[in-house]
Coordinates of C-alpha atoms in Angstrom, one line a residue:
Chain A
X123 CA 122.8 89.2 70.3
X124 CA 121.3 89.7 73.8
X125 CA 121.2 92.9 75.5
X126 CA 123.4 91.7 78.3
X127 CA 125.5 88.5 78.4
X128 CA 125.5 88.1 81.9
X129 CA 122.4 88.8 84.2
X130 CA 122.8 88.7 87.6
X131 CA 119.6 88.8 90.1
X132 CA 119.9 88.8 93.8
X133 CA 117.0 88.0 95.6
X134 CA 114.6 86.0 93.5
X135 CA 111.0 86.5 95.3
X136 CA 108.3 88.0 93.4
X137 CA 110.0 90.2 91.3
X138 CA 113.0 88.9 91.0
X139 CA 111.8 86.1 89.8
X140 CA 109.6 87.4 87.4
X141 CA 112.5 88.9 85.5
X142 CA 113.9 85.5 85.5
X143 CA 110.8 83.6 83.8
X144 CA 110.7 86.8 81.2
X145 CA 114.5 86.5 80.9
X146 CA 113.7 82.3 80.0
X147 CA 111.2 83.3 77.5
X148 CA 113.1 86.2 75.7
X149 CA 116.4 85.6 74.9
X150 CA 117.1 89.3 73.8
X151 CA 117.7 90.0 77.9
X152 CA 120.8 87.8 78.6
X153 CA 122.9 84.9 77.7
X154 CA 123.5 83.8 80.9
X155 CA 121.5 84.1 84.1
X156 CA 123.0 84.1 87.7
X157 CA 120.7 83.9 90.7
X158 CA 121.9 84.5 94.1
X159 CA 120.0 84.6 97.6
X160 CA 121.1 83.9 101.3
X161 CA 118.5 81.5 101.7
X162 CA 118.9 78.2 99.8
X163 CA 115.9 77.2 99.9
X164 CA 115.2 79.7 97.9
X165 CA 118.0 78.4 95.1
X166 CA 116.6 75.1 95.7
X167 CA 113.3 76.4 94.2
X168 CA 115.0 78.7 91.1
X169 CA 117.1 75.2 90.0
X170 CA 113.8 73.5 89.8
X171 CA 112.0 75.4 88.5
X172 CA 114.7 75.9 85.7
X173 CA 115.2 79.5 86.2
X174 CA 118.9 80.2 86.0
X175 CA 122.3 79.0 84.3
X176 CA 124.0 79.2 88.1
X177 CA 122.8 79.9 91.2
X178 CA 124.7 80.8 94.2
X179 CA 124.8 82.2 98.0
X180 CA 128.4 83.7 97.3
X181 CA 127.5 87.6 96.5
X182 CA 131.1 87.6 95.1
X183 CA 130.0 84.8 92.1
X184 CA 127.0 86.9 91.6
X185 CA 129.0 90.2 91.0
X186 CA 130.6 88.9 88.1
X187 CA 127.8 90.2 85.5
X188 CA 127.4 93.0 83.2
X189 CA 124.2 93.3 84.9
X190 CA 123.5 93.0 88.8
X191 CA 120.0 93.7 89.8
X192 CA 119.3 93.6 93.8
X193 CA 116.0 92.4 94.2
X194 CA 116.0 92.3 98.5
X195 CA 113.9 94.0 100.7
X196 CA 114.5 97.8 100.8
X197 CA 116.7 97.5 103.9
X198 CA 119.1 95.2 102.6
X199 CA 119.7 97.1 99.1
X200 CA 122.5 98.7 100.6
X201 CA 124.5 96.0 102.1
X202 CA 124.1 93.8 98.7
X203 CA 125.3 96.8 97.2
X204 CA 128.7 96.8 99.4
X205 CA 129.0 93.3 98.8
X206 CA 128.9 93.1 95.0
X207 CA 130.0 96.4 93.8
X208 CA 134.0 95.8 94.2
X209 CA 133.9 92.2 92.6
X210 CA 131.6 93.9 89.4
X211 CA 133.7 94.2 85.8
X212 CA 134.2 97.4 84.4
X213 CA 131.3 98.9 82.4
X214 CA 128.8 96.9 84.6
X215 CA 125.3 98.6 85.7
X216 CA 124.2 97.9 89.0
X217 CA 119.9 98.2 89.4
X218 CA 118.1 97.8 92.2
X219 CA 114.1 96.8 92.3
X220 CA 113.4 99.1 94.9
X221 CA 109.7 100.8 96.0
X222 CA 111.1 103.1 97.9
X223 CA 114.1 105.6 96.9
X224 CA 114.6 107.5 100.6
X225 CA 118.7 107.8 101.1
X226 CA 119.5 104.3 99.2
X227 CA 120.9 106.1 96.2
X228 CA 123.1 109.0 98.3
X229 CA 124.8 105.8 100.2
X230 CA 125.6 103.5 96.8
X231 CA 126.4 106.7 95.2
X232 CA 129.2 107.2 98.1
X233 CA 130.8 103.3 97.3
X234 CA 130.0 103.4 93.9
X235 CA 133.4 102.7 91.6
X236 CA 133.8 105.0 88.5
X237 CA 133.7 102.6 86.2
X238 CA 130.2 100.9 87.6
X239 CA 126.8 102.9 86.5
X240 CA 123.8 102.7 89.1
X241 CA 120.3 102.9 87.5
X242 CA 117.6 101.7 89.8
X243 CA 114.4 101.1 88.6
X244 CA 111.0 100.4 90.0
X245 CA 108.9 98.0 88.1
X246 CA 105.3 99.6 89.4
X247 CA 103.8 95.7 89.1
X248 CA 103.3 93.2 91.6
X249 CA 100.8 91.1 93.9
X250 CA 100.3 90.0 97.2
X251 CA 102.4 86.8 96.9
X252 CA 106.0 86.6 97.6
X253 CA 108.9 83.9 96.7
X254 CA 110.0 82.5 93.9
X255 CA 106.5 80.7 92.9
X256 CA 104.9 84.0 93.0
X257 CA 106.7 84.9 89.8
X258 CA 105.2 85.2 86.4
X259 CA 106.9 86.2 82.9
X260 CA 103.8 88.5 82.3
X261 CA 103.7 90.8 85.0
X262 CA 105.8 93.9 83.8
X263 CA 103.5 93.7 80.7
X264 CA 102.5 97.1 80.0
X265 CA 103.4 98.0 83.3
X266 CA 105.5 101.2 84.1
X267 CA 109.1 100.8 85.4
X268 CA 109.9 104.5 87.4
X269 CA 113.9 104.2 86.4
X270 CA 115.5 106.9 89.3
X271 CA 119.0 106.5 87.9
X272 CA 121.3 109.9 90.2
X273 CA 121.6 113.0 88.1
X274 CA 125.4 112.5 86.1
X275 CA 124.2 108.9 85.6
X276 CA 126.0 107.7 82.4
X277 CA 123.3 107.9 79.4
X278 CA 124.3 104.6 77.7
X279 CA 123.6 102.9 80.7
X280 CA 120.3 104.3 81.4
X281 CA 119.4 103.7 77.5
X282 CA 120.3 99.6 78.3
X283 CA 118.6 99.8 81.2
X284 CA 115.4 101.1 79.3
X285 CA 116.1 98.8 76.6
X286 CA 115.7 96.2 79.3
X287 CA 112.9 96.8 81.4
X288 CA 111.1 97.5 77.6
X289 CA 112.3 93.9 76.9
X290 CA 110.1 92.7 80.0
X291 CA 107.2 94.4 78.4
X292 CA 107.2 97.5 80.8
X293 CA 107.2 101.3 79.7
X294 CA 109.7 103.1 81.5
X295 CA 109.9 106.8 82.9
X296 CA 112.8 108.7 84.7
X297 CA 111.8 110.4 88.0
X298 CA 114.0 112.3 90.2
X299 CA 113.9 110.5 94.0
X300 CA 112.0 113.0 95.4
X301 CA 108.8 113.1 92.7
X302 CA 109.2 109.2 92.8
X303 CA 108.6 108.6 96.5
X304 CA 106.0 111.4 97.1
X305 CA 104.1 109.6 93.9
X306 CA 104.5 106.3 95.3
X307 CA 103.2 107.6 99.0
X308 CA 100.2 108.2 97.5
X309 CA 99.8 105.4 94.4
X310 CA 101.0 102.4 96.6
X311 CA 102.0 103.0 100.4
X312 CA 99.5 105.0 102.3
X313 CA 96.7 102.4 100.6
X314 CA 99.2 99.3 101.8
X315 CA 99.0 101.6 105.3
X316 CA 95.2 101.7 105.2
X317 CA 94.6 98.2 104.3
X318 CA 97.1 97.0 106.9
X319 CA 95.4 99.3 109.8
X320 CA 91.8 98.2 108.4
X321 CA 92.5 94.8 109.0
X322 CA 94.0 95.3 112.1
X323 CA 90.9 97.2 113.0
X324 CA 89.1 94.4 111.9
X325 CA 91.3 92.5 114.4
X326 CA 90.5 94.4 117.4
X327 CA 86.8 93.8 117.6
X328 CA 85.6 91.8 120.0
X329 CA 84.8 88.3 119.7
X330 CA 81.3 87.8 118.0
X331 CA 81.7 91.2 115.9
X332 CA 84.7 90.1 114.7
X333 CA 83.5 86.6 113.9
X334 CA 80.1 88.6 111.9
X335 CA 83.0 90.3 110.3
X336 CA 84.5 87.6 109.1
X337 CA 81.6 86.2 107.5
X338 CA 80.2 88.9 106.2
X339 CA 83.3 90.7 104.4
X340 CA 82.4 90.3 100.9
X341 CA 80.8 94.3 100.6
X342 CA 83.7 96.7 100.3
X343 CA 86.4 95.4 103.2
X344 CA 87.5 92.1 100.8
X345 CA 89.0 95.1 98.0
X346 CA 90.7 96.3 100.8
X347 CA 92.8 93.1 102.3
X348 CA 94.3 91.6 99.0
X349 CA 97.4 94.6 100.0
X350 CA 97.5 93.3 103.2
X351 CA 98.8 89.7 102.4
X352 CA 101.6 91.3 101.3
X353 CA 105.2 90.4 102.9
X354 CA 105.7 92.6 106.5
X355 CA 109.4 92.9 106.1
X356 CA 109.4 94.6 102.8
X357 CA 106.5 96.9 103.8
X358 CA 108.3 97.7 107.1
X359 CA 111.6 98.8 105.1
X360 CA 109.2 100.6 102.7
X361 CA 107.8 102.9 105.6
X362 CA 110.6 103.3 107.3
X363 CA 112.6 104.3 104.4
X364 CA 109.8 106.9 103.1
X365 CA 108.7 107.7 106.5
X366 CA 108.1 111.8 105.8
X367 CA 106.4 111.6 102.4
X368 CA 104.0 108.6 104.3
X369 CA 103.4 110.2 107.2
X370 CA 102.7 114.1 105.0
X371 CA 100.4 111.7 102.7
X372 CA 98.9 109.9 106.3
X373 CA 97.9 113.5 107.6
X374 CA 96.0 114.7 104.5
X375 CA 94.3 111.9 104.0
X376 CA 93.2 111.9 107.7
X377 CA 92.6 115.3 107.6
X378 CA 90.2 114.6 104.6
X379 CA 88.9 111.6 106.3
X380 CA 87.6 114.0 109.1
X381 CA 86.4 116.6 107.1
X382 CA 83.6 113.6 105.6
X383 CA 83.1 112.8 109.1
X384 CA 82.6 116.0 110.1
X385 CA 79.6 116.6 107.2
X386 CA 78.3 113.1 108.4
X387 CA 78.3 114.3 112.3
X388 CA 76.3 117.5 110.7
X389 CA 73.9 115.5 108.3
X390 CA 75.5 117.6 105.5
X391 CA 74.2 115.9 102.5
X392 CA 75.9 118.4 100.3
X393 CA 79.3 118.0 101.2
X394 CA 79.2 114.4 101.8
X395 CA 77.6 114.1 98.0
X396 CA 80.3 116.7 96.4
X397 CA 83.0 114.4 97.9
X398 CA 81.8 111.3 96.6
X399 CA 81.5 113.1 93.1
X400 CA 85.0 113.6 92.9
X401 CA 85.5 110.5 93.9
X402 CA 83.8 109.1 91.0
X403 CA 85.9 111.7 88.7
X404 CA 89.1 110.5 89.8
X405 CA 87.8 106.6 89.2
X406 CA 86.4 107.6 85.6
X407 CA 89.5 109.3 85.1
X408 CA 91.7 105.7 85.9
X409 CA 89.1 104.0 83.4
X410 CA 90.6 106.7 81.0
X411 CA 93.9 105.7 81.7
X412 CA 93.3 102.1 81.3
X413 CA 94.5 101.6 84.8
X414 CA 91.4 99.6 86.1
Chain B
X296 CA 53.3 76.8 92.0
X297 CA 55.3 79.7 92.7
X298 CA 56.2 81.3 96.0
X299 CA 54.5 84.9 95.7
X300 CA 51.8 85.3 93.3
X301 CA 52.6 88.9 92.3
X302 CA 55.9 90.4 93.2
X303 CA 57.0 94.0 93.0
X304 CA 59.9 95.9 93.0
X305 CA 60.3 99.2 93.5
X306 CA 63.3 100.8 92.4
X307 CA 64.8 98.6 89.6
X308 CA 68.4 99.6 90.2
X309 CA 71.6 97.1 90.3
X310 CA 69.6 95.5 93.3
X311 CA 66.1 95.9 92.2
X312 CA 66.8 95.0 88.5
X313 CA 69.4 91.8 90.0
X314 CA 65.8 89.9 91.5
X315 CA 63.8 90.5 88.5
X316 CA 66.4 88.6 86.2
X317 CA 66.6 86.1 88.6
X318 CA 62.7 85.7 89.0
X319 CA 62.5 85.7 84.9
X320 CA 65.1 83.0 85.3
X321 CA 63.5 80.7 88.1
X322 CA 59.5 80.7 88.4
X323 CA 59.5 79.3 91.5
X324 CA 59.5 82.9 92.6
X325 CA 56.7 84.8 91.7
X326 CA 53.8 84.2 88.7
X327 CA 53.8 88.3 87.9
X328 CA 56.3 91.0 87.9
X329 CA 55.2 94.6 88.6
X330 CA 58.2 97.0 88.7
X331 CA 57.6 100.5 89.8
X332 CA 60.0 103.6 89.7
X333 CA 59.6 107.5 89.4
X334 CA 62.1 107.8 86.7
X335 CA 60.4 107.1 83.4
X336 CA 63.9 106.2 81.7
X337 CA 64.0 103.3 84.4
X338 CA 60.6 101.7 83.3
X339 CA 61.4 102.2 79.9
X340 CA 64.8 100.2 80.2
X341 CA 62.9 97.3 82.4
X342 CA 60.2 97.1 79.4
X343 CA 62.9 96.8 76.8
X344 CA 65.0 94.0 78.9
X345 CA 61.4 92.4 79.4
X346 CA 62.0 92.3 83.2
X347 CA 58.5 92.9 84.4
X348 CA 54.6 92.1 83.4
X349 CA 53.3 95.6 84.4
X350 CA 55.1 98.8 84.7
X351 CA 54.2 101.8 86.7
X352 CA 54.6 104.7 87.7
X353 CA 51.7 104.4 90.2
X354 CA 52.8 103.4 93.9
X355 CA 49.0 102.3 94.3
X356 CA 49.3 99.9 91.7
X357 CA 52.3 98.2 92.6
X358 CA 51.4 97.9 96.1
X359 CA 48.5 95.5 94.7
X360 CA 50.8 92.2 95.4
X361 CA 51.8 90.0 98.2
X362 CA 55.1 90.7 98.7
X363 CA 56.3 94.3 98.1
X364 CA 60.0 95.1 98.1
X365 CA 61.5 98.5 98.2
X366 CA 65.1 98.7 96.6
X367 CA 65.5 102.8 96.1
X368 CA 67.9 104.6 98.3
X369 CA 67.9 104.4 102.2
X370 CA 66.7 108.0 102.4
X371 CA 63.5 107.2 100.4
X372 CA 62.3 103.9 102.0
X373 CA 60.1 105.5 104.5
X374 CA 58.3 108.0 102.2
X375 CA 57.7 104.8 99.7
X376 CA 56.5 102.7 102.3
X377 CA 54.3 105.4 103.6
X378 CA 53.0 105.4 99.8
X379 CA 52.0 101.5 99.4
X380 CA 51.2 100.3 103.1
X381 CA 47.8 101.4 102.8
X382 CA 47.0 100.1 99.7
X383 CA 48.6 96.8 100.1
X384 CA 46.7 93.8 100.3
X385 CA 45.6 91.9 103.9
X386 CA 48.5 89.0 104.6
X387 CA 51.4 91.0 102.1
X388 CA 54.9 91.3 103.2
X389 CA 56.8 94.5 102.9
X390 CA 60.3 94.1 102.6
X391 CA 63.1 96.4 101.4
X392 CA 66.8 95.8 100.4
X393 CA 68.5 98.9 102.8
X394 CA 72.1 98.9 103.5
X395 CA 71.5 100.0 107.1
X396 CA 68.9 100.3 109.3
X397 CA 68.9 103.1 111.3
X398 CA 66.0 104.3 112.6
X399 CA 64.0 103.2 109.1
X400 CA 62.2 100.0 111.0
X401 CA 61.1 102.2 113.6
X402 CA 59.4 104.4 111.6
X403 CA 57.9 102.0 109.6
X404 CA 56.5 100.0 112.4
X405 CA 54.9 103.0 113.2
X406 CA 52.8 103.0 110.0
X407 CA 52.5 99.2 109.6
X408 CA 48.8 98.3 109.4
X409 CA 48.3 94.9 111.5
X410 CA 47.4 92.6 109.0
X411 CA 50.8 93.3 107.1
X412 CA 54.3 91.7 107.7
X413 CA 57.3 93.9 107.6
X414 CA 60.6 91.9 106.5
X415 CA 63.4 93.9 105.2
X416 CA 66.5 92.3 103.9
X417 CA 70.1 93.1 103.3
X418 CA 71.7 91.6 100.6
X419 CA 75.8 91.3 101.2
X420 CA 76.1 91.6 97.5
X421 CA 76.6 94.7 94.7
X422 CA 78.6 96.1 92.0
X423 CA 80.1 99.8 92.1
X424 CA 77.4 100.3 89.0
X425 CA 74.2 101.3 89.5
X426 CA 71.0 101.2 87.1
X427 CA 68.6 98.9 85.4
X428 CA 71.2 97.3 83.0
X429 CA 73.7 96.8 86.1
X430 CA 72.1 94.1 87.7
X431 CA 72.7 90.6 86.6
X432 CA 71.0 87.0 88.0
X433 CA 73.7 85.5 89.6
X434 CA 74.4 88.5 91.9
X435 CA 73.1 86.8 94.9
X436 CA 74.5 83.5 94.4
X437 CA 76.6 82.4 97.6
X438 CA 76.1 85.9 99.2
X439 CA 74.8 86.8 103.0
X440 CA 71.2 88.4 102.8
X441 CA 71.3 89.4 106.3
X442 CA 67.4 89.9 107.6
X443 CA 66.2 92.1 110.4
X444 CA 62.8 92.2 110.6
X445 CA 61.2 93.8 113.8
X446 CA 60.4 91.8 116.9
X447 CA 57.2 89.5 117.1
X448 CA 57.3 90.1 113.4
X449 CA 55.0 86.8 112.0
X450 CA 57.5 83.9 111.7
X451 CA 55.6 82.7 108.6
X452 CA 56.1 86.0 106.8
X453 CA 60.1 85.9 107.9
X454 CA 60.3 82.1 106.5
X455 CA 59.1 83.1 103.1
X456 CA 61.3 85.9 103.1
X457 CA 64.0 83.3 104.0
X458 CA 62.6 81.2 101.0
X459 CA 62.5 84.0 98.6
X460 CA 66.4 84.9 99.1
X461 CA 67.0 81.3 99.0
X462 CA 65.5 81.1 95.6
X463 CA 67.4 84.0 94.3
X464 CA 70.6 81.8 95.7
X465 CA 71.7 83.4 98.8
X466 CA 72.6 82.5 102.0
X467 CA 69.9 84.1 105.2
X468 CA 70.7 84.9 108.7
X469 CA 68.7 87.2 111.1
X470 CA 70.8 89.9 112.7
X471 CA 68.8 92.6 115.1
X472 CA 69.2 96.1 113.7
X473 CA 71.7 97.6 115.8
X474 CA 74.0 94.3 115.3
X475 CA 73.6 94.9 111.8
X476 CA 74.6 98.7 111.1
X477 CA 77.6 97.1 114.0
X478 CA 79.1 95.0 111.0
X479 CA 78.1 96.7 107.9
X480 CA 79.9 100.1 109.2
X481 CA 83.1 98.0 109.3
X482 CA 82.6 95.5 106.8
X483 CA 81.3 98.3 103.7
X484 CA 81.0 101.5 105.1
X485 CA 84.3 102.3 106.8
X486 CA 85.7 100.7 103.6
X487 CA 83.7 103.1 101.1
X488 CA 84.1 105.6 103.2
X489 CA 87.8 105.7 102.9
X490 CA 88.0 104.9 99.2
X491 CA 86.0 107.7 98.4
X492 CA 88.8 109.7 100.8
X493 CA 91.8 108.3 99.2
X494 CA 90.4 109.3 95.7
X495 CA 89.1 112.8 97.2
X496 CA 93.1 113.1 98.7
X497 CA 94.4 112.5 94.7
X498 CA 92.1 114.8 93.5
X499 CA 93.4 117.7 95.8
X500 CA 97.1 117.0 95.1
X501 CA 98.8 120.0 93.1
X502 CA 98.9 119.5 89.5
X503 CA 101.4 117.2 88.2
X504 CA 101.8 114.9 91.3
X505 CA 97.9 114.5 90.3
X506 CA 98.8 113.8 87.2
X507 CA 101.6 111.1 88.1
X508 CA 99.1 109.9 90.6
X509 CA 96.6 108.6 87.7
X510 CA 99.4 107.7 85.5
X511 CA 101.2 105.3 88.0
X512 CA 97.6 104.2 89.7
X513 CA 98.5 100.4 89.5
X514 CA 100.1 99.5 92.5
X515 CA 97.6 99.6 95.7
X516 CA 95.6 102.5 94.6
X517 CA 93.4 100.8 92.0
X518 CA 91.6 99.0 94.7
X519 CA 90.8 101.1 97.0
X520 CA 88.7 103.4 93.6
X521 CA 86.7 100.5 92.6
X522 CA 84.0 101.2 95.3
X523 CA 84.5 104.9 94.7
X524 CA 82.4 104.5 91.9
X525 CA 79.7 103.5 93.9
X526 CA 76.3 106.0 93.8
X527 CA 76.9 109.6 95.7
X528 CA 73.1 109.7 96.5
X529 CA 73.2 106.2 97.7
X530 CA 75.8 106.5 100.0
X531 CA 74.9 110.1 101.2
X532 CA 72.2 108.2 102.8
X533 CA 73.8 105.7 104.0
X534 CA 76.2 107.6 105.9
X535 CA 73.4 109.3 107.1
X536 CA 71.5 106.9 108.6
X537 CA 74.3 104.6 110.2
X538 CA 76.4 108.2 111.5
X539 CA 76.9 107.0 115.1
X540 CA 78.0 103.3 114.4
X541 CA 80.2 105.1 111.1
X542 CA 81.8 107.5 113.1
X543 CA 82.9 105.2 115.9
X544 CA 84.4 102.7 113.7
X545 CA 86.6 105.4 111.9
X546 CA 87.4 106.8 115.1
X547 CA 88.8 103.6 116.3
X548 CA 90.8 103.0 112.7
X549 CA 92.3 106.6 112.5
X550 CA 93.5 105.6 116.3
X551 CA 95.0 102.2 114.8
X552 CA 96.6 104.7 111.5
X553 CA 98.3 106.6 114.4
X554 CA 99.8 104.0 115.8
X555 CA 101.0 103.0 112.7
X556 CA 102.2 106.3 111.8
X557 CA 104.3 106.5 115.1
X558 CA 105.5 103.4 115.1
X559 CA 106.7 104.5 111.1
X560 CA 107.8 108.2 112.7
X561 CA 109.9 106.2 115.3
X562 CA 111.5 103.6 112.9
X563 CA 110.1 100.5 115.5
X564 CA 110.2 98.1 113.3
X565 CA 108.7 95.4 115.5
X566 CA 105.7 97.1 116.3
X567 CA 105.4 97.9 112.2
X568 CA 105.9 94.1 111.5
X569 CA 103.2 93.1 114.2
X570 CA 100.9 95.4 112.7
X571 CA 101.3 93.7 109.2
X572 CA 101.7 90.4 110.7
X573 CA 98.1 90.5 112.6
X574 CA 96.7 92.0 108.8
X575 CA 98.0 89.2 107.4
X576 CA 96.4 86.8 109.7
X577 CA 92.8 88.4 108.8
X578 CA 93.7 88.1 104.7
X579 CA 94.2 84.1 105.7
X580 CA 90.9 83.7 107.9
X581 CA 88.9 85.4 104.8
X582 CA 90.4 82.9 101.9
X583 CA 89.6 80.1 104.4
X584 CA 86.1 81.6 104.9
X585 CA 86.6 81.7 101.2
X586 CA 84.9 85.2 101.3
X587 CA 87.9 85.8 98.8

């Protein structure tokens, strides 16, 4: 018997459809798999590629799931919300995808029915690419999922929402919204941020410099630009939506920045080494981790 | 016959150690192999690996070939050089592998007996790992060794320099001095500059964000802390020696992180999207220069 009989994801890009392939693979997740977007090309590409039972642009088709997981940019999880929550069957969980929490669970908690649970989760997987093709069934494996369900949430439908996301092949971890976007200032926007502003940087140069750049980018600055492929309008939601936690995480680090620069101005080969030191701790310590 | 009768390297680190394999590999680049370092442990590794004919301690001795290149940290190059130049033979080249130039050629062309050639060259290629056993053969394959020798320098000497890198498969171009510590303080050391900050900012978070930090590294952060593992000693100097050019190009990108951060403070989305747009743009200009 799967988990849910009805899945419902709206949005299918990147992660979206990822859940989809997985969902393909693994019949445990759902009997039945609804796709919805307001773009149809988008459902043009899902039907070929044989990712869902039904696939729709009507929000009102899609909310007729036991599951209904908004997979939009960050700025549109709210109005998806409004639009699916008062067609969704009693005993249904709404999720959500998103990187950022900021005030998106305060305003579906104000139009959320009783009888509906909301347990967001972010999946902390992903890549550059974007759309349905960027997909793969693989990539929550061994990933974490942060699940940032409100305080009050009902248990059961936290416990199938882990049950879910451990179906995908993720581990999961319940954060309070707070702790999740001051984490994910640090883990996944401000370097986004910095690898956006280095390559506009890059950008700004003048002609020939930025041509040598160009050419010769393969010592350091190539690590940095993968980030910045990634889609604008998400990463603009993102921002915006976690704007203080960014902007505290933006100072320190500039702060920081300037205290190197400052032991460079100085020749200060002690401080400069120190720093790099604990760089090099924190790295070893990912190795640890198996994060690298 | 092969291009230099005796080669030596001094300093068999990832660089160092990366040539010898290749010269064991392809004979067309030198008939001996000296390899020279003050750490004992270093010549003991290169004997095992059987990367060189002679090992020494003794600067004198390995400045007894016809092409000499120095591949220890930029703050040591001059007092090496100052150590082999006079015992090096009539018609040798001196060469060394420095990241930047600085004010290293100047000084060195200040002690540069007549009869010798002085051809230092960058190679646009490394690892974060340092040591004999870090180098491989194929480091250089495809990669930029950017050369600046000094002006009026003997265009025979810079044309088997050319050769040489050619042999170890990489790609030459000749770059003044100031051009080159231009590019490489945007192109590697604005980057490691800033990834040894971003991992310096984790590591002064309170406790358990620190904690969550590491645990949930996956998503951005990861690869901006593979060059943070990069050598402390290594990069002291460099930041050292290229200061001015360093300084000015992270002066100009915590100018662009401002803007950023008040375009995010004000919620202007359009100037956010632009920014990410233009970053975009420079991610598609590298994979068509396929320097990804």
């Amino acid at each position: 018997m799967a988990l849910f009989n009805t899945l419902s994801i709206i949005g299918p890009g990147l992660i979206g459809s990822s859940i989809l392939r997985k969902a393909r693979e693994n019949n445990a997740i759902a009997n039945k798999l609804i796709v919805a977007d307001n773009n149809p090309n988008n459902l043009k590409r899902i039907e070929e590629l044989n990712l869902a039972d039904v696939v729709t642009e009507d929000l009102t088709e899609a909310a007729k799931a036991d599951c209904v997981i908004i997979c939009v940019p960050v700025g549109a999880v709210e109005n998806v919300a409004q639009a699916v929550l008062p067609h969704m069957p009693a005993g249904a969980i709404l999720s959500d995808v998103a990187s950022v929490r900021g005030k998106i669970s305060l305003k579906i908690q104000q139009i959320l029915p009783q009888n509906i649970s909301y347990v967001p989760g972010h999946p902390m997987a992903g890549t550059e690419h974007s759309g349905p093709d960027a997909g793969f069934s693989k990539l929550f494996e061994n990933r974490w999922c942060l699940l940032v369900p409100p305080p009050h949430t009902d248990p059961h439908a936290i416990h199938k929402m882990e049950e879910f996301w451990a179906l995908c092949g993720a581990k999961t971890n319940i954060l309070a919204d707070e702790k999740h976007d001051r984490i994910c200032a640090m883990v996944s926007h401000l370097p986004h941020l910095l690898a956006f502003t280095i390559c506009d940087s890059a950008d700004n140069l003048s002609g020939e410099l930025k041509t040598a750049v160009l050419d010769y980018a393969a010592s350091g600055f190539m690590d940095f630009t993968r980030i910045a492929g990634s889609d604008p309008i998400m990463w603009r939601d993102i921002f915006i939506e976690n704007k203080d936690a960014i902007l505290d995480t933006l100072d320190r680090f500039i702060l920081n920045a300037e205290t190197m620069a400052q032991a460079i101005r100085e020749g200060d080969g002690a401080t400069i080494t120190n720093k790099i030191e604990h760089s090099r701790q924190i790295r070893r310590k990912l190795i640890e981790n198996k994060q690298v």
